[in-house]
PDB file of C-alpha atoms in Angstrom:
ATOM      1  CA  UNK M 889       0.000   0.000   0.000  1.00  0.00           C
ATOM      2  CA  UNK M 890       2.655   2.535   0.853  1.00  0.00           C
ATOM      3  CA  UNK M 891       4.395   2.018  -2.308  1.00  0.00           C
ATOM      4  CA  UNK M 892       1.473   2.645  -4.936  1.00  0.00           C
ATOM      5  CA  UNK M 893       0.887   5.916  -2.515  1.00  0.00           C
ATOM      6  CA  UNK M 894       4.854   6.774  -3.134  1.00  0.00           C
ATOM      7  CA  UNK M 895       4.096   5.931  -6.842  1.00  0.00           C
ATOM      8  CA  UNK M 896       1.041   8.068  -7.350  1.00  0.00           C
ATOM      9  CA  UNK M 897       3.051  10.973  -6.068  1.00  0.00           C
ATOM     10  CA  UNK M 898       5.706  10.837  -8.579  1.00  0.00           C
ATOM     11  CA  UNK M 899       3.715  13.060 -10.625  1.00  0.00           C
ATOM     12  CA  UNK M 900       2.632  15.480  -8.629  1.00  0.00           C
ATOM     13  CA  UNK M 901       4.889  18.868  -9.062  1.00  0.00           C
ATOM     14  CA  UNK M 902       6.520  19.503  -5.449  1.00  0.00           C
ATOM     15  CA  UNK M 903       7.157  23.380  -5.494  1.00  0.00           C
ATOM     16  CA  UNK M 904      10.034  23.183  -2.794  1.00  0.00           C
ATOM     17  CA  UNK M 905      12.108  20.591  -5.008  1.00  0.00           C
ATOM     18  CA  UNK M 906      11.343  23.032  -7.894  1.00  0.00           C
ATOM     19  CA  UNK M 907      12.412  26.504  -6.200  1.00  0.00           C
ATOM     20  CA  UNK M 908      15.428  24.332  -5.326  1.00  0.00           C
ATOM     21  CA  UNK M 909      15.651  23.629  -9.144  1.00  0.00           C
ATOM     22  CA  UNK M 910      15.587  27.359 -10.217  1.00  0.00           C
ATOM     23  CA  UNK M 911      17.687  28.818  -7.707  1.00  0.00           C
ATOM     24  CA  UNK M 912      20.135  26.376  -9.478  1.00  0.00           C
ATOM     25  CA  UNK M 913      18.997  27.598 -12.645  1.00  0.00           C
ATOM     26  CA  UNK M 914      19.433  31.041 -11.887  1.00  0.00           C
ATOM     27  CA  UNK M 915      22.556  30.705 -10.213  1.00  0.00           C
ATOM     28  CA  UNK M 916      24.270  28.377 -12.794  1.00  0.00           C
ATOM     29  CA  UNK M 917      23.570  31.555 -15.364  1.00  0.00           C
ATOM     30  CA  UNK M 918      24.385  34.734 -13.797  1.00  0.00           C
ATOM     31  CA  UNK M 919      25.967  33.787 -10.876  1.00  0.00           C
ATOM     32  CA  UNK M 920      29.841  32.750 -10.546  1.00  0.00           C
ATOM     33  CA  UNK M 921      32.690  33.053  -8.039  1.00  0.00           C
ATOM     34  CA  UNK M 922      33.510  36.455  -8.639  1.00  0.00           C
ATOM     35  CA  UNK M 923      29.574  37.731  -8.747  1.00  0.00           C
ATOM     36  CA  UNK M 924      27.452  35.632  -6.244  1.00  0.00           C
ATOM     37  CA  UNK M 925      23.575  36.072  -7.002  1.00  0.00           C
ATOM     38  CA  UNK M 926      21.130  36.356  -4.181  1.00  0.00           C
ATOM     39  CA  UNK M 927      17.835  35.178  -5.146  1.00  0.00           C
ATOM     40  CA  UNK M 928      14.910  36.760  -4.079  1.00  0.00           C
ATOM     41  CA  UNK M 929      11.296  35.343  -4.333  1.00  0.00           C
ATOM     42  CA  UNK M 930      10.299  32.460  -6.484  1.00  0.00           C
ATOM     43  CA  UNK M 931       6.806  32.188  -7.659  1.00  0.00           C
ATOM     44  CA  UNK M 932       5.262  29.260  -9.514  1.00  0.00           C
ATOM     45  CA  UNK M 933       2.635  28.661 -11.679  1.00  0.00           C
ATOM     46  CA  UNK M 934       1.861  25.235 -13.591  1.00  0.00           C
ATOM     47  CA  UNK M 935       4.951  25.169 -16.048  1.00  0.00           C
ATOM     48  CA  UNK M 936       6.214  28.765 -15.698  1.00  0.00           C
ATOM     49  CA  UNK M 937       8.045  30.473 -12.737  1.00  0.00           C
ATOM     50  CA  UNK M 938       9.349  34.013 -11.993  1.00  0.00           C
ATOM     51  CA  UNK M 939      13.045  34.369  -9.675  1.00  0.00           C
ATOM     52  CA  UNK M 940      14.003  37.732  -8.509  1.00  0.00           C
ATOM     53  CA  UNK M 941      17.726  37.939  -8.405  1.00  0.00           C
ATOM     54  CA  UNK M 942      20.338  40.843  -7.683  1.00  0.00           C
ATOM     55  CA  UNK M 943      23.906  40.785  -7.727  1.00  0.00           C
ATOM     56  CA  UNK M 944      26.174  43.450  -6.655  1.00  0.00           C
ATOM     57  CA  UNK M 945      24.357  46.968  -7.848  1.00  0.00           C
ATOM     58  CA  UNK M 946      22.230  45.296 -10.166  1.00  0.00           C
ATOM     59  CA  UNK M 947      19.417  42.669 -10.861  1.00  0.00           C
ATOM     60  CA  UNK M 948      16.766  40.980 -12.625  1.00  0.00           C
ATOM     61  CA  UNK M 949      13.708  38.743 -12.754  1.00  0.00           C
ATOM     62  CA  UNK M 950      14.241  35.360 -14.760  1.00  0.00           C
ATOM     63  CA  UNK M 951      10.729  33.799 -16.388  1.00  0.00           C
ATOM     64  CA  UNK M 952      11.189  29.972 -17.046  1.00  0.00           C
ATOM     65  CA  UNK M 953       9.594  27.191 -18.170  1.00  0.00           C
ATOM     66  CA  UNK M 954       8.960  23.688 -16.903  1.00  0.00           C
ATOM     67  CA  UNK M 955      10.030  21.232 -19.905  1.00  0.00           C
ATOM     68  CA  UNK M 956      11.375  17.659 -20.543  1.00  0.00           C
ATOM     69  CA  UNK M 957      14.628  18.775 -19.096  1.00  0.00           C
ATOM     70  CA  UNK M 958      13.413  20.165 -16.185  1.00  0.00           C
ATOM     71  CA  UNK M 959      13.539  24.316 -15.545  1.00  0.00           C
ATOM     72  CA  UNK M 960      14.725  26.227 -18.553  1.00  0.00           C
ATOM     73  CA  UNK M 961      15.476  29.755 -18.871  1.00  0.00           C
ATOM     74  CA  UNK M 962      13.495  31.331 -21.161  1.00  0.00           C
ATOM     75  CA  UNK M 963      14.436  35.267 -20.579  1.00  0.00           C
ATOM     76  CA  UNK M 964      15.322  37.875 -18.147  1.00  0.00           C
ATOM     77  CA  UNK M 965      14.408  41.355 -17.841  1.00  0.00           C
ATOM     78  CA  UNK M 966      13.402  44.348 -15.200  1.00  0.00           C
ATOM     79  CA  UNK M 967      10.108  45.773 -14.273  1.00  0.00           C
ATOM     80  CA  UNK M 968       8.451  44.785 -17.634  1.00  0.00           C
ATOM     81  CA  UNK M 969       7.831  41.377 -16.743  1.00  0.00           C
ATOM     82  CA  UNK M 970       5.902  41.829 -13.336  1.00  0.00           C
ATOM     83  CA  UNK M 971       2.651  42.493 -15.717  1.00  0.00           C
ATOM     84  CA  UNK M 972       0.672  39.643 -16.552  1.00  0.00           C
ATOM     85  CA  UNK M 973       0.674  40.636 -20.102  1.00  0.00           C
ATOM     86  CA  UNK M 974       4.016  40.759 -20.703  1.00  0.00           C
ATOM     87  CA  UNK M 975       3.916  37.538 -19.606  1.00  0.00           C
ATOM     88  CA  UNK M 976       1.368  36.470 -22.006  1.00  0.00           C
ATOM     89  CA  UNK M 977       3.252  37.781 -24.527  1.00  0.00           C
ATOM     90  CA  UNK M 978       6.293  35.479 -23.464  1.00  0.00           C
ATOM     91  CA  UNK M 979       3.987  32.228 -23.852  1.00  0.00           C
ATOM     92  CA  UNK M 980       2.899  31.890 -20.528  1.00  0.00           C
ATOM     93  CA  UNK M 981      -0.798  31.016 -20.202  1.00  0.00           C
ATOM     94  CA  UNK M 982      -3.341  33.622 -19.288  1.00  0.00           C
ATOM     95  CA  UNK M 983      -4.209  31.506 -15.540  1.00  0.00           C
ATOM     96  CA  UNK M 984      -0.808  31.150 -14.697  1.00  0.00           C
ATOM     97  CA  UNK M 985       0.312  34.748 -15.931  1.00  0.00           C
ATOM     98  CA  UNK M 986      -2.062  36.409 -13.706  1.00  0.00           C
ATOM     99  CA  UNK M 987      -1.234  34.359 -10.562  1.00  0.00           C
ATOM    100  CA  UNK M 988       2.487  34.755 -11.413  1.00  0.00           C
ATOM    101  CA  UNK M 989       1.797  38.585 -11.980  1.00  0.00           C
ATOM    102  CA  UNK M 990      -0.230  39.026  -8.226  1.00  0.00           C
ATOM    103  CA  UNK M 991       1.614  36.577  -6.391  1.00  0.00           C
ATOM    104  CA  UNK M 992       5.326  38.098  -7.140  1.00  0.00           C
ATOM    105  CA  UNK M 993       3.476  41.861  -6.648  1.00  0.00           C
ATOM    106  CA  UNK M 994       2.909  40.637  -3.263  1.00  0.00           C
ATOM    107  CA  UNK M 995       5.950  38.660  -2.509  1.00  0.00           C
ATOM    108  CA  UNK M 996       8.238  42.472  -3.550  1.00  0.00           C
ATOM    109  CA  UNK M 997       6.230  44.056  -1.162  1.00  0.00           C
ATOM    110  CA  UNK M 998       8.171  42.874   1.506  1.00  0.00           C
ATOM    111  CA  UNK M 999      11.537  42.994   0.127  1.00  0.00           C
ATOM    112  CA  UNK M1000      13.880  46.285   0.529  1.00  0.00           C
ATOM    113  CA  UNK M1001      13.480  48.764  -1.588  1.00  0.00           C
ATOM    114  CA  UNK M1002      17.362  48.930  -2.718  1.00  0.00           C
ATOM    115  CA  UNK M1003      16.342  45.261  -4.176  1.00  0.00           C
ATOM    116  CA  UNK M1004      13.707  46.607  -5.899  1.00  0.00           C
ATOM    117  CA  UNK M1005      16.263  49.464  -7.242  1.00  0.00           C
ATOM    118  CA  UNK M1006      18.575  47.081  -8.509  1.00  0.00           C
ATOM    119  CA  UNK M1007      16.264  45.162 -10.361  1.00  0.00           C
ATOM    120  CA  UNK M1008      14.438  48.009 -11.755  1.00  0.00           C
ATOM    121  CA  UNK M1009      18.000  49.010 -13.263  1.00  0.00           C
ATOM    122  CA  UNK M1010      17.799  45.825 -15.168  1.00  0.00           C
ATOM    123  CA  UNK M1011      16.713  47.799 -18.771  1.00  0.00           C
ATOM    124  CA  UNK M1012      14.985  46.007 -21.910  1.00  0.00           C
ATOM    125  CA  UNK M1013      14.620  42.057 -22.454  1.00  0.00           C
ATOM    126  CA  UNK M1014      17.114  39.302 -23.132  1.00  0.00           C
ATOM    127  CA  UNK M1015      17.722  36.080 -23.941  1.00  0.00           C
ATOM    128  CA  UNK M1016      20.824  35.154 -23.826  1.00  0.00           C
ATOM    129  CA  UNK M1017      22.853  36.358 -21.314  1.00  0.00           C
ATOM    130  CA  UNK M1018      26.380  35.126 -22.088  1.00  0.00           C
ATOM    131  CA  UNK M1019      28.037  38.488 -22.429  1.00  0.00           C
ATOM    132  CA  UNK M1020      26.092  39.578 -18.571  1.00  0.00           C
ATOM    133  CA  UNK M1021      28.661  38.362 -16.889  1.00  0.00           C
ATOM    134  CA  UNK M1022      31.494  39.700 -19.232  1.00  0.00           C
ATOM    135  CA  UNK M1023      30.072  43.044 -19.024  1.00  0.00           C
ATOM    136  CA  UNK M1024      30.423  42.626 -14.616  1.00  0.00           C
ATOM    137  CA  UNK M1025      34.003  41.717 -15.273  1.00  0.00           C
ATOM    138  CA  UNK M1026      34.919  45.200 -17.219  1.00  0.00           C
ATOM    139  CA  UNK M1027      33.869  47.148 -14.434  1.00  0.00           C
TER     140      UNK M1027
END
């Protein structure tokens, strides 16, 4: 009996083994040695998730996606994607953008505002974020 009840829950999504699965996300691509990250709030909804992150003066939020590899990353940006329909327009469902979009409203309410400041100075969109890192190493 207790193994078809350990069975049936192998498919249920467990959201503290998942924020554990982002914060390695996040850190494995903007954090490193030299520029530690420290994440902020995590909010999940179905296959999509929002992490807050600063490091040093600056910041971000990162939106990913659930998929067969587990958490993928699939942008970063400031302020722009706290609205629900900017997140819409990144592919996230209407449901889960609006949850998403309250939930992480409520969660920044409670952080400092100098995190706030450093993500807000996080300007535009972007995908790929190989050259973030390069750009932190010329200053």
């Amino acid at each position: 009996m207790a193994g078809a009840f350990a069975l049936a829950g192998c498919g249920i999504p467990n959201t503290v083994v998942d924020k554990g699965r982002i914060a390695q996300a996040t850190e494995a691509h903007f954090g490193s040695a030299r520029f530690p990250i420290e994440l902020g709030p995590v909010v999940i909804s179905g296959d999509h998730a929002i992490a807050d992150w600063t490091q040093g003066d600056f910041g971000g939020r990162a939106l990913f996606e659930r998929g067969t590899y587990g958490w993928m990353l699939v942008l970063c940006s400031g302020d722009s994607i706290r609205r629900a329909e900017n997140l819409k327009r990144a592919g996230v469902p209407d449901f889960n953008a609006g949850w998403i979009a309250d939930r992480l409203a409520k969660a920044e309410a409670e952080l400092p505002p100098e995190n706030l400041a450093r993500m807000k100075r996080f300007v535009g969109t972007a995908q790929d974020h190989e050259n973030y890192l390069k750009t932190l190493e010329g200053k």
